[in-house]
XYZ file of C-alpha atoms in Angstrom:
566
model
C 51.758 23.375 41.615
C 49.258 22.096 43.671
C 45.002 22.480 43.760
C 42.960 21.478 46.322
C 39.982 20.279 43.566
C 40.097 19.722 39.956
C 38.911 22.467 37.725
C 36.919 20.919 34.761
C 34.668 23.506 32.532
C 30.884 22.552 33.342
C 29.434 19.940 30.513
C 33.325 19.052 29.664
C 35.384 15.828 30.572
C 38.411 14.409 29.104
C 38.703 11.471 26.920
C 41.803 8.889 27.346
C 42.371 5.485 25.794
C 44.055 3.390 28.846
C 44.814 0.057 28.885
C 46.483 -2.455 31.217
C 50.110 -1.937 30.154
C 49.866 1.760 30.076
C 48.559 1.836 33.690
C 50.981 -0.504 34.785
C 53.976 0.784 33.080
C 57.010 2.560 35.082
C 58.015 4.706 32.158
C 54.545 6.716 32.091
C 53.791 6.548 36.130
C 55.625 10.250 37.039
C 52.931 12.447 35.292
C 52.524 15.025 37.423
C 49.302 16.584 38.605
C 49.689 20.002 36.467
C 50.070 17.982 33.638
C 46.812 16.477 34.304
C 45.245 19.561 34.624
C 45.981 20.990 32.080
C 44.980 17.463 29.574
C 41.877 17.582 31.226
C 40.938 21.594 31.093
C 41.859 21.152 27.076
C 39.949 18.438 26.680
C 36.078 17.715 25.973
C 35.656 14.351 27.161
C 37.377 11.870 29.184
C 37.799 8.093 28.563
C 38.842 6.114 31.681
C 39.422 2.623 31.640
C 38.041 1.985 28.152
C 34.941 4.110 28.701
C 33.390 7.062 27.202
C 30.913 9.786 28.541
C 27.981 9.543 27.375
C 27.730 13.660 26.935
C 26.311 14.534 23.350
C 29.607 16.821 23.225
C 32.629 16.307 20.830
C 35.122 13.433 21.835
C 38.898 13.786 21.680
C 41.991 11.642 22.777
C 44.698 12.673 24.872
C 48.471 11.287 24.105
C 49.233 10.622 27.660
C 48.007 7.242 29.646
C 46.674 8.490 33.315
C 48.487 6.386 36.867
C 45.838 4.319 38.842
C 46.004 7.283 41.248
C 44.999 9.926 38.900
C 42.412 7.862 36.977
C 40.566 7.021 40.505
C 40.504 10.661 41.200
C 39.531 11.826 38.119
C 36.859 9.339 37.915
C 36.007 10.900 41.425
C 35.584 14.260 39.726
C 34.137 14.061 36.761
C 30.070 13.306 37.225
C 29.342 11.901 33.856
C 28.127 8.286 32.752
C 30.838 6.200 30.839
C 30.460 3.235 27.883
C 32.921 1.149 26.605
C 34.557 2.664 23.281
C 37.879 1.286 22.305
C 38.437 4.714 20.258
C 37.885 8.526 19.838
C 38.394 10.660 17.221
C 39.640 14.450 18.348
C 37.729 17.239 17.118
C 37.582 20.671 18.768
C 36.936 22.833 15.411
C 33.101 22.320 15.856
C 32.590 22.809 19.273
C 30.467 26.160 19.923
C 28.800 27.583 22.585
C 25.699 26.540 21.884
C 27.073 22.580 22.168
C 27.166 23.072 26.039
C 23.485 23.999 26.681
C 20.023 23.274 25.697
C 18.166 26.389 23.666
C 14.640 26.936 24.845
C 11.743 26.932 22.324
C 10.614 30.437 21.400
C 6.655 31.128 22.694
C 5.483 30.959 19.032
C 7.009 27.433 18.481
C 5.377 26.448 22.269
C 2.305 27.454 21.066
C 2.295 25.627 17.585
C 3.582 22.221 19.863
C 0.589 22.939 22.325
C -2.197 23.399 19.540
C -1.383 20.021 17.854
C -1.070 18.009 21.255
C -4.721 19.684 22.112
C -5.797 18.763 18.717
C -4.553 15.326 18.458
C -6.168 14.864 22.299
C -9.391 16.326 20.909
C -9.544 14.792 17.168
C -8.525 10.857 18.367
C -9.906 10.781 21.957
C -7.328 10.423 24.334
C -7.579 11.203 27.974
C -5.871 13.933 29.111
C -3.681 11.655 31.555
C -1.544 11.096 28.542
C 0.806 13.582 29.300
C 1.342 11.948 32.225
C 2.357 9.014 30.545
C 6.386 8.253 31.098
C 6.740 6.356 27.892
C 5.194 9.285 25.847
C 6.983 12.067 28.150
C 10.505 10.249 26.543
C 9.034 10.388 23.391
C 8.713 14.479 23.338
C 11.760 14.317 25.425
C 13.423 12.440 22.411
C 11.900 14.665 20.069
C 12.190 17.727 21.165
C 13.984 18.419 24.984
C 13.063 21.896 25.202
C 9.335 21.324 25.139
C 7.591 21.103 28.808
C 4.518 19.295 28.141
C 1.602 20.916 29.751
C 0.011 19.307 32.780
C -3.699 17.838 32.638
C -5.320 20.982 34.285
C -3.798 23.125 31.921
C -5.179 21.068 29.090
C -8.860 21.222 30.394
C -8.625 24.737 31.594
C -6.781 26.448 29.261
C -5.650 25.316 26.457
C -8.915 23.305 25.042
C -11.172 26.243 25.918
C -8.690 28.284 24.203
C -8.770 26.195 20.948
C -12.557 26.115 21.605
C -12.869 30.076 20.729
C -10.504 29.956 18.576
C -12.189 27.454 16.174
C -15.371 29.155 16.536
C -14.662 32.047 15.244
C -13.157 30.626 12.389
C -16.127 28.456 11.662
C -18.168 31.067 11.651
C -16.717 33.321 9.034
C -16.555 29.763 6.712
C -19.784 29.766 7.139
C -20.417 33.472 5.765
C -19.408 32.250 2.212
C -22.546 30.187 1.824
C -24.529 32.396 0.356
C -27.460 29.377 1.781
C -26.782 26.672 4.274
C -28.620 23.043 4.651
C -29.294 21.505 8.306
C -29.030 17.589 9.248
C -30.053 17.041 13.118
C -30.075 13.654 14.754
C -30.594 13.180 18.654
C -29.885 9.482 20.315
C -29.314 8.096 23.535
C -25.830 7.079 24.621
C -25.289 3.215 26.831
C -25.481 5.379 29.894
C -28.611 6.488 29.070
C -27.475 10.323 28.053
C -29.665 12.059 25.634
C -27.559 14.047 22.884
C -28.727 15.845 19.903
C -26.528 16.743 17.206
C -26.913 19.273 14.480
C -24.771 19.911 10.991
C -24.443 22.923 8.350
C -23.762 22.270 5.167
C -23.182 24.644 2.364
C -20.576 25.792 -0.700
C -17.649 27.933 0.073
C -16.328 30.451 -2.158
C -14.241 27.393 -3.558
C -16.642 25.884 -5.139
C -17.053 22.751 -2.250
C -19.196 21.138 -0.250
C -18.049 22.389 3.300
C -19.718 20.672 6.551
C -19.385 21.841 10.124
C -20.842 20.724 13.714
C -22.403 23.561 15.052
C -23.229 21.627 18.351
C -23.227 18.466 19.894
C -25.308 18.874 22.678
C -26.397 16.598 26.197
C -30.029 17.778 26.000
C -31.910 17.043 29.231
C -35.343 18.256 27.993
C -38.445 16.031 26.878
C -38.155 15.103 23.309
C -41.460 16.965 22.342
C -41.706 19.164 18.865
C -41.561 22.434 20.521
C -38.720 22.102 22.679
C -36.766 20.620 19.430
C -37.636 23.524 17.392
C -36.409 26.211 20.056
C -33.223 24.340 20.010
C -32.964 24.073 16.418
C -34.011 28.109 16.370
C -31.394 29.053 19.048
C -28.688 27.061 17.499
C -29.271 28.835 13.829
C -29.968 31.995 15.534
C -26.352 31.660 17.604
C -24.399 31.139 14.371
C -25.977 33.625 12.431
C -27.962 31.255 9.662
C -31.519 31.852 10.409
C -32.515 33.477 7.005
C -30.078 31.473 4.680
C -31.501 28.229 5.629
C -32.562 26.327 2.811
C -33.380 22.792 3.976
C -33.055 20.489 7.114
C -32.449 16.742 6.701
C -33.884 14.430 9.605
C -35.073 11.288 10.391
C -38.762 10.536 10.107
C -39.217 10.952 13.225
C -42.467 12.699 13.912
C -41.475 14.715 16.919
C -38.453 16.061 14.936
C -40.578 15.972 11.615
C -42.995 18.449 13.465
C -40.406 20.568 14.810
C -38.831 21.087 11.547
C -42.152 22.750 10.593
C -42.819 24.703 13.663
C -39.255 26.728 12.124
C -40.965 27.022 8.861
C -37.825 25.823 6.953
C -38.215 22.951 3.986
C -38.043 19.630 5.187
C -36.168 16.635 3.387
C -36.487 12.855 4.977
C -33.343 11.252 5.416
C -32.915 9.092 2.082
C -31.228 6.438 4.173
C -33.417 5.939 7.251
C -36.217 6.144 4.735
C -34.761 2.915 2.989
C -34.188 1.554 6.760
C -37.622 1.824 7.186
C -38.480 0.080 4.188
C -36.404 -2.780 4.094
C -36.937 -3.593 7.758
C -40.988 -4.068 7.467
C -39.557 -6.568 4.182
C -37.753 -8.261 6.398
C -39.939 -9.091 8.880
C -41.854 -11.611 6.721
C -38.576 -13.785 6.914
C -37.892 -13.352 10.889
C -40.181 -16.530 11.288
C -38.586 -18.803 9.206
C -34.897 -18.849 7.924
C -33.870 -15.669 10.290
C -34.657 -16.916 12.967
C -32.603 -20.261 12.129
C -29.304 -18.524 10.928
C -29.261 -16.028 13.841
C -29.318 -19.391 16.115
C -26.300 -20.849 14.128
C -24.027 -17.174 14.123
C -24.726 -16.672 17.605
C -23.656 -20.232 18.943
C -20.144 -19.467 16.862
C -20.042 -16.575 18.514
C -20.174 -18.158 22.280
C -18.020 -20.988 21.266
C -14.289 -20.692 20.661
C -13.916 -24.043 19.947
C -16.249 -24.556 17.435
C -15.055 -21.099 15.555
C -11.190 -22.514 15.481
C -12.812 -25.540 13.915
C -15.327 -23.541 11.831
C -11.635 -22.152 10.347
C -9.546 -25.520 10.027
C -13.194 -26.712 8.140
C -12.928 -23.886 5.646
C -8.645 -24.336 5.340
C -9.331 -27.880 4.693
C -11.756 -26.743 1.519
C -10.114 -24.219 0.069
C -12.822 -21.543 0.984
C -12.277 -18.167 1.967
C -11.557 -17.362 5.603
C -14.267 -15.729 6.997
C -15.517 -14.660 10.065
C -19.476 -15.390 10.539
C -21.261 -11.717 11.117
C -24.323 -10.717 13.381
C -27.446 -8.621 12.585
C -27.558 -5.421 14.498
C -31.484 -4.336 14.923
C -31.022 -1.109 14.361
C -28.879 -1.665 10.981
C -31.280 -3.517 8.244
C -27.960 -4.029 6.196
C -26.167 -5.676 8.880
C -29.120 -8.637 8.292
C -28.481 -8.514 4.593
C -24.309 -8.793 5.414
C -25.388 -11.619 8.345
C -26.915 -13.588 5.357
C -24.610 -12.536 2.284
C -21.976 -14.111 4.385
C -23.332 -17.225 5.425
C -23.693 -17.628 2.403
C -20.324 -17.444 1.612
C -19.516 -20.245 3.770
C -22.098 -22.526 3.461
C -20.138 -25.750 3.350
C -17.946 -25.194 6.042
C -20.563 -23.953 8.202
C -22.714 -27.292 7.432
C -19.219 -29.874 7.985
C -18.430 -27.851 11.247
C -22.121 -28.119 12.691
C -22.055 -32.155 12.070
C -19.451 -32.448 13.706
C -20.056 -30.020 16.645
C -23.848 -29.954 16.810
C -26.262 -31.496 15.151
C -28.974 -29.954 16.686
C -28.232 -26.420 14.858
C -27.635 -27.872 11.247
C -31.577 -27.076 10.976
C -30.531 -25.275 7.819
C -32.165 -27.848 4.361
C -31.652 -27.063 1.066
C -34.646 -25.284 0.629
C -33.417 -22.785 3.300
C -30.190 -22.517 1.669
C -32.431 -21.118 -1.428
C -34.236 -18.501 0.305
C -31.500 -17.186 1.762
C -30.168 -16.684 -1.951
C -33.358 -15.282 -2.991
C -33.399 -12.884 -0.222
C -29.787 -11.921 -0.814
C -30.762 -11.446 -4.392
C -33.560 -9.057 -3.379
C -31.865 -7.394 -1.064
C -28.690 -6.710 -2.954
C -30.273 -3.279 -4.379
C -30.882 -1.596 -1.502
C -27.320 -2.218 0.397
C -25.589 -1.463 -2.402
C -27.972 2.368 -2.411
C -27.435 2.577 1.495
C -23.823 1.741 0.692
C -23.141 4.455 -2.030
C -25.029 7.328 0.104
C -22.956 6.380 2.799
C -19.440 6.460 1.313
C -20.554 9.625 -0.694
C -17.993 12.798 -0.009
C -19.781 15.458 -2.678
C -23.695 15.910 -3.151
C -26.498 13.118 -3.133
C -29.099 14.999 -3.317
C -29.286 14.734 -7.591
C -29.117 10.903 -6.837
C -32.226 9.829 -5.012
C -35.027 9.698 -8.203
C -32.210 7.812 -10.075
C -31.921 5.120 -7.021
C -35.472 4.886 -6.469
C -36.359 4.144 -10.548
C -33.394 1.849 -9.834
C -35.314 0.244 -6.680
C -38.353 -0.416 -8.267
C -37.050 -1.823 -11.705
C -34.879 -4.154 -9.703
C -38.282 -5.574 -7.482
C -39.730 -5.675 -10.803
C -37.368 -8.385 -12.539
C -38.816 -11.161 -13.833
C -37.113 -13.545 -11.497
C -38.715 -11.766 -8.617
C -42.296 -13.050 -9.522
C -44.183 -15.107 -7.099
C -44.130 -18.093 -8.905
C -40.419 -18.364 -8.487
C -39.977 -17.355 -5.214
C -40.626 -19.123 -1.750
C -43.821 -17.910 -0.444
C -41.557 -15.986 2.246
C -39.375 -14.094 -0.241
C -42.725 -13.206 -2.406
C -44.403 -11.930 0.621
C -41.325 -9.596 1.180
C -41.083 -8.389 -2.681
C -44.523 -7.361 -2.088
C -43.996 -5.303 1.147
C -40.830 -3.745 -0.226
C -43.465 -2.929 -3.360
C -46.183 -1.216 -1.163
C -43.533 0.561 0.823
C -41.195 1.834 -2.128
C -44.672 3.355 -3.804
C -46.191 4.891 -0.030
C -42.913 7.143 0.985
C -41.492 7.790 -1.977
C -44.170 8.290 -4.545
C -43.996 12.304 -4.072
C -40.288 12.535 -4.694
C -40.764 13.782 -7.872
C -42.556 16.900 -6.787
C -40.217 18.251 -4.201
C -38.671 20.923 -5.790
C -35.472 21.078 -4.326
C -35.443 17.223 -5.217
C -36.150 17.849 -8.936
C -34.171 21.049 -9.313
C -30.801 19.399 -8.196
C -31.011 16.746 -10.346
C -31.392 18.904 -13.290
C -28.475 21.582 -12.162
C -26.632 18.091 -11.654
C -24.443 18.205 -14.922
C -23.800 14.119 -14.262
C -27.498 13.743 -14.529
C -29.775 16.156 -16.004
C -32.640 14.604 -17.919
C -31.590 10.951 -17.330
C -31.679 11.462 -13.230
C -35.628 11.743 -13.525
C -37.846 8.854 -13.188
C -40.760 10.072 -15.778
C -39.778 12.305 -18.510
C -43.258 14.521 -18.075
C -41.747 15.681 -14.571
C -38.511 16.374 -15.917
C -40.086 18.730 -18.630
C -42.413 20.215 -15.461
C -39.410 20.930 -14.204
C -37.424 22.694 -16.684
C -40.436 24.696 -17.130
C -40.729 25.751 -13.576
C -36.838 26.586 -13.570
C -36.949 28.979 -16.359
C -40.125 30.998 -14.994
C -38.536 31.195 -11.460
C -35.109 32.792 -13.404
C -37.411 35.306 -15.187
C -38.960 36.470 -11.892
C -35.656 36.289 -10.095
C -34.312 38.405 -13.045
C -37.408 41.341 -12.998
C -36.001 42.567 -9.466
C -34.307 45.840 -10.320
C -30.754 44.811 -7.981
C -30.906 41.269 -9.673
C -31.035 42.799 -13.473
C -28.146 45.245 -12.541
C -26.008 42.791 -11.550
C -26.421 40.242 -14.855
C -26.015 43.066 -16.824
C -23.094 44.314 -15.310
C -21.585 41.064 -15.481
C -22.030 40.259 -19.341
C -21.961 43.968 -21.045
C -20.205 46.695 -19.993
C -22.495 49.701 -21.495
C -19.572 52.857 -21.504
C -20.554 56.479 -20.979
C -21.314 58.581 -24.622
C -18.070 59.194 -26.215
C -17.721 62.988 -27.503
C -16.926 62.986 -31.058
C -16.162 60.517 -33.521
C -18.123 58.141 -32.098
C -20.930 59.752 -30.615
C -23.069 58.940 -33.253
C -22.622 55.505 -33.275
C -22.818 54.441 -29.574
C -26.235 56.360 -29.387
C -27.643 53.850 -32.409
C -26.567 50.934 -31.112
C -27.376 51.043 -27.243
C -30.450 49.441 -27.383
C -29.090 46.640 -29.232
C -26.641 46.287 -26.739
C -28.482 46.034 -23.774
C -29.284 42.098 -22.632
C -33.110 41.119 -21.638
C -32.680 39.628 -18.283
C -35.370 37.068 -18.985
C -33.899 36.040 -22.398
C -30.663 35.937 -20.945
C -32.121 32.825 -17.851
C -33.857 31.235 -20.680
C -30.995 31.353 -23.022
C -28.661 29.739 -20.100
C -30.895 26.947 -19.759
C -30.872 25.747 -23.071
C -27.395 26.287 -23.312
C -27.151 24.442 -20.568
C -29.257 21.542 -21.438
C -27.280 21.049 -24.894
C -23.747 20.163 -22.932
C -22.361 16.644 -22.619
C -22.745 15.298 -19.644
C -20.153 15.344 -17.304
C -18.988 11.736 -16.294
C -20.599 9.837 -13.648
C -17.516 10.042 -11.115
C -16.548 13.667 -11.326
C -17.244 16.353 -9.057
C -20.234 18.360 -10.190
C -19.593 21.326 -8.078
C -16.014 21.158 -9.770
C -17.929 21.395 -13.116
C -19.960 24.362 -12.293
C -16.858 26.331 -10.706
C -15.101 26.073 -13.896
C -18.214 27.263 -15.932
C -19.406 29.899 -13.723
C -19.063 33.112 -15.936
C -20.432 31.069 -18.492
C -24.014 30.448 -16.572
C -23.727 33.711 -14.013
C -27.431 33.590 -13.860
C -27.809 29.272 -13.645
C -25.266 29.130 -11.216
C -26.772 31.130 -8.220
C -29.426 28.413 -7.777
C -26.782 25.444 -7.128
């Protein structure tokens, strides 16, 4: 029987082990043609000449060697790519219909694929042109082959603008569990010289934690004056719905934003940690004379000169000191001075060997220098390790600030901070730090939203306060503003409702009985605040490192009345 082409199912090729002596043997050269035809429509995959298709489809072997003739035009026919395998196991019971094609992802699987690309793009800042990237089109290739990755316009037109609404509205009805919502707004300008201002919500969701969202992050084009602030901070609360549940804004100090804070009428709380910026910059300045000035000389020529860094390493190999890269003072970041000298520190003898041997002319550095930059370590130690705590906190600070600042001032007060055993530098910058410690944070204690969270702060309570008379002032204030909160008519039926349930009359037995003892029953709202304060007051305290909001979820039908205020 003859054919004019070789029939072969599509995705199918037949798989032979050949070798030498079968090809050149006389006793296997009269196959015929049908016989070939018919091995290869029965078979999956072909091996010719010691080589396998590369076809993710089952492989088999065929008992009968193949002439020169035959292989050539098989090889001819068959448009697969082949590898050297020496064997192949037969096995046709899996093979399915499915095996010979490639199933397309359903829409909702698409859509899942093409919100986490858009979301990785977004979250770690890539550029768009990454899906135009070979080496990461294999990798989704490899990962999954049915998924067409969307091009770059699609990204930027649709699919980011999509995710855009889409968050949105989500944020939004997070935000509608905060029953009141806190404000932090910074504005800066960017190395091209782009103004941006930023603002934040914060607030506690039904959960029982501290939940923050960017509600814009704005290129604002407009003068920096208080008024056009304020209309953006008014537009921006107005747009997501906060504007009466605003409680607080945090800012810088500012006083353009300061200003515009108060042209909204909403409660104004200085940043804790530009506040301690502020103060520990106008310390420093006494020093930038004298040994600053010296050891920003020293870091900097390191940081020009590879050669005398790779030396500045061997030096510190050679004595057994940590290795350690010299830092440099950022003038925006007072810490980054404290972290410049800290680390210098560190190092000292290596630093001093590598500059006698590399340049004299720096090693300005005598051993009186060497002990003011301890002493100004020493003295500086508080406040990094304050800036360094707010920083790296995840739950509320607010309950923390009188404890740091009593913490500030005893630690300026030690006994080896007095003049006589400092340098006149390092007294001169005790004293500023003094002066500025008392000037912007004397009135601390009689913010009320200060002195209220440190109380409701079950970590805290009485020892978070910096004189006991304010901490009494304060409990004092608490449990009149919970009797007045508790004389409006929906507040009282609510607390009542929570902790009695009065029933209607009963008819009959009794009758008698429930009519004697209502009044007894019924709960004073104002005893009820004053008796959850006390209670209150008397608990442990919770330890330092637990989550306070965590506390007051778990003891919220036991303080119904406490617990609206936190």
């Amino acid at each position: 029987m003859k054919r004019k082409h070789l029939t072969i199912p599509i995705q199918r090729s037949v798989s032979r082990n050949l070798s030498s002596n079968d090809v050149a043997s006389s006793s296997n050269a009269n196959i015929g043609n049908n016989q070939l035809i018919t091995d290869v429509d029965k078979e999956q995959t072909v091996n010719i000449d010691n080589f396998e298709s590369t076809s993710t489809q089952k492989e088999t072997t065929c008992s009968q060697p193949l002439v020169t003739s035959q292989v050539e035009h098989v090889k001819k026919k068959i448009p697969v790519t082949y590898k050297c395998k020496s064997t192949v196991q037969q096995d046709k019971s899996d093979r399915t219909i499915p095996d010979f094609m490639v199933r397309p992802l359903c829409l909702s699987q698409t859509k899942i694929i093409d919100r986490q690309l858009v979301t990785m793009i977004v979250k770690e800042y890539h550029p768009f042109r990454l899906v135009e990237d070979m080496e990461f089109k294999k990798l989704i290739n490899i990962l999954c082959p049915s998924y067409n990755l969307p091009s770059r316009k699609t990204i930027s037109e649709s699919l980011i603008p999509s995710l855009y609404d889409q968050t949105y509205e989500e944020i939004k009805l997070k935000i509608k569990e905060g029953l009141a919502v806190c404000l932090t707004t910074d504005a800066w300008t960017s190395i091209n010289n782009d103004s941006f201002v930023a603002i934040t919500v914060h607030y506690i969701n039904n959960n029982w934690t501290l939940s923050s969202n960017l509600l814009g992050c704005v290129k604002y084009k407009e003068s920096h004056t208080s008024d056009n602030l304020s209309k953006l901070l008014k537009d921006s609360a107005h747009e997501w719905g906060i504007e009466n549940k605003i409680t607080a804004i945090t800012t810088d100090n500012a006083s353009n934003i300061v200003k515009a804070t108060k042209l909204c009428n909403w409660r104004h709380i200085p940043c804790f940690a530009h506040t301690i910026n502020l103060i520990v910059q106008s310390g420093i300045d006494c020093l930038k004379n004298n040994i600053l000035s010296k050891v920003k000389a020293i870091v900097e020529y390191f940081k020009r000169s590879s050669s005398a860094l790779n030396i500045l390493h061997e030096m510190q190999e050679q004595m057994k000191l940590p290795n350690l890269k010299l830092k440099q003072d950022v003038p925006k970041r007072w810490n980054s001075t404290y972290e410049m000298l800290n680390r210098i520190l560190k190092i000292k003898e290596a630093v001093v060997a590598t500059l006698a041997l590399v340049n004299r002319d720096l090693n300005t550095l005598g051993e009186s220098d060497w002990l003011e930059i301890k002493q100004a370590t020493d003295v500086l130690w508080v406040f990094n390790e304050v800036t360094v705590e707010l920083c790296a906190e995840k739950s509320v600070s607010l309950s923390k600030i009188l404890y740091f600042i009593k913490v500030m001032r005893k630690h300026l007060s030690a006994d080896k901070f007095s003049p006589e055993k400092l340098s006149p530098y390092c007294s001169m910058m005790v004293t500023k730090l003094h002066e500025q410690l008392n000037e912007r944070f004397d009135r601390y204690e009689d913010n009320e939203l200060i002195t209220q969270a440190t109380l409701l702060d079950p970590r805290f309570k009485k020892f978070g306060f910096i004189t006991d008379n304010k901490y009494n002032q304060t409990v004092e204030n608490l449990r009149n503003r919970l009797q007045v909160t508790q004389e409006r008519p929906e507040v009282v039926h609510v607390h009542v409702q929570q902790q009695v349930e009065v029933s209607e009359p009963t008819i009959g037995l009794w009758q008698e009985f429930d009519y004697s003892v209502a009044e007894n029953i019924s709960i004073n709202p104002r005893t009820a605040a004053i008796l959850e304060i006390d209670r209150y007051l008397k608990e442990p305290l919770l330890e330092r490192k637990e989550d306070p909001l965590k506390w007051w979820k778990e003891r919220h039908a036991v303080y119904p009345i406490l617990s609206e205020f936190i």
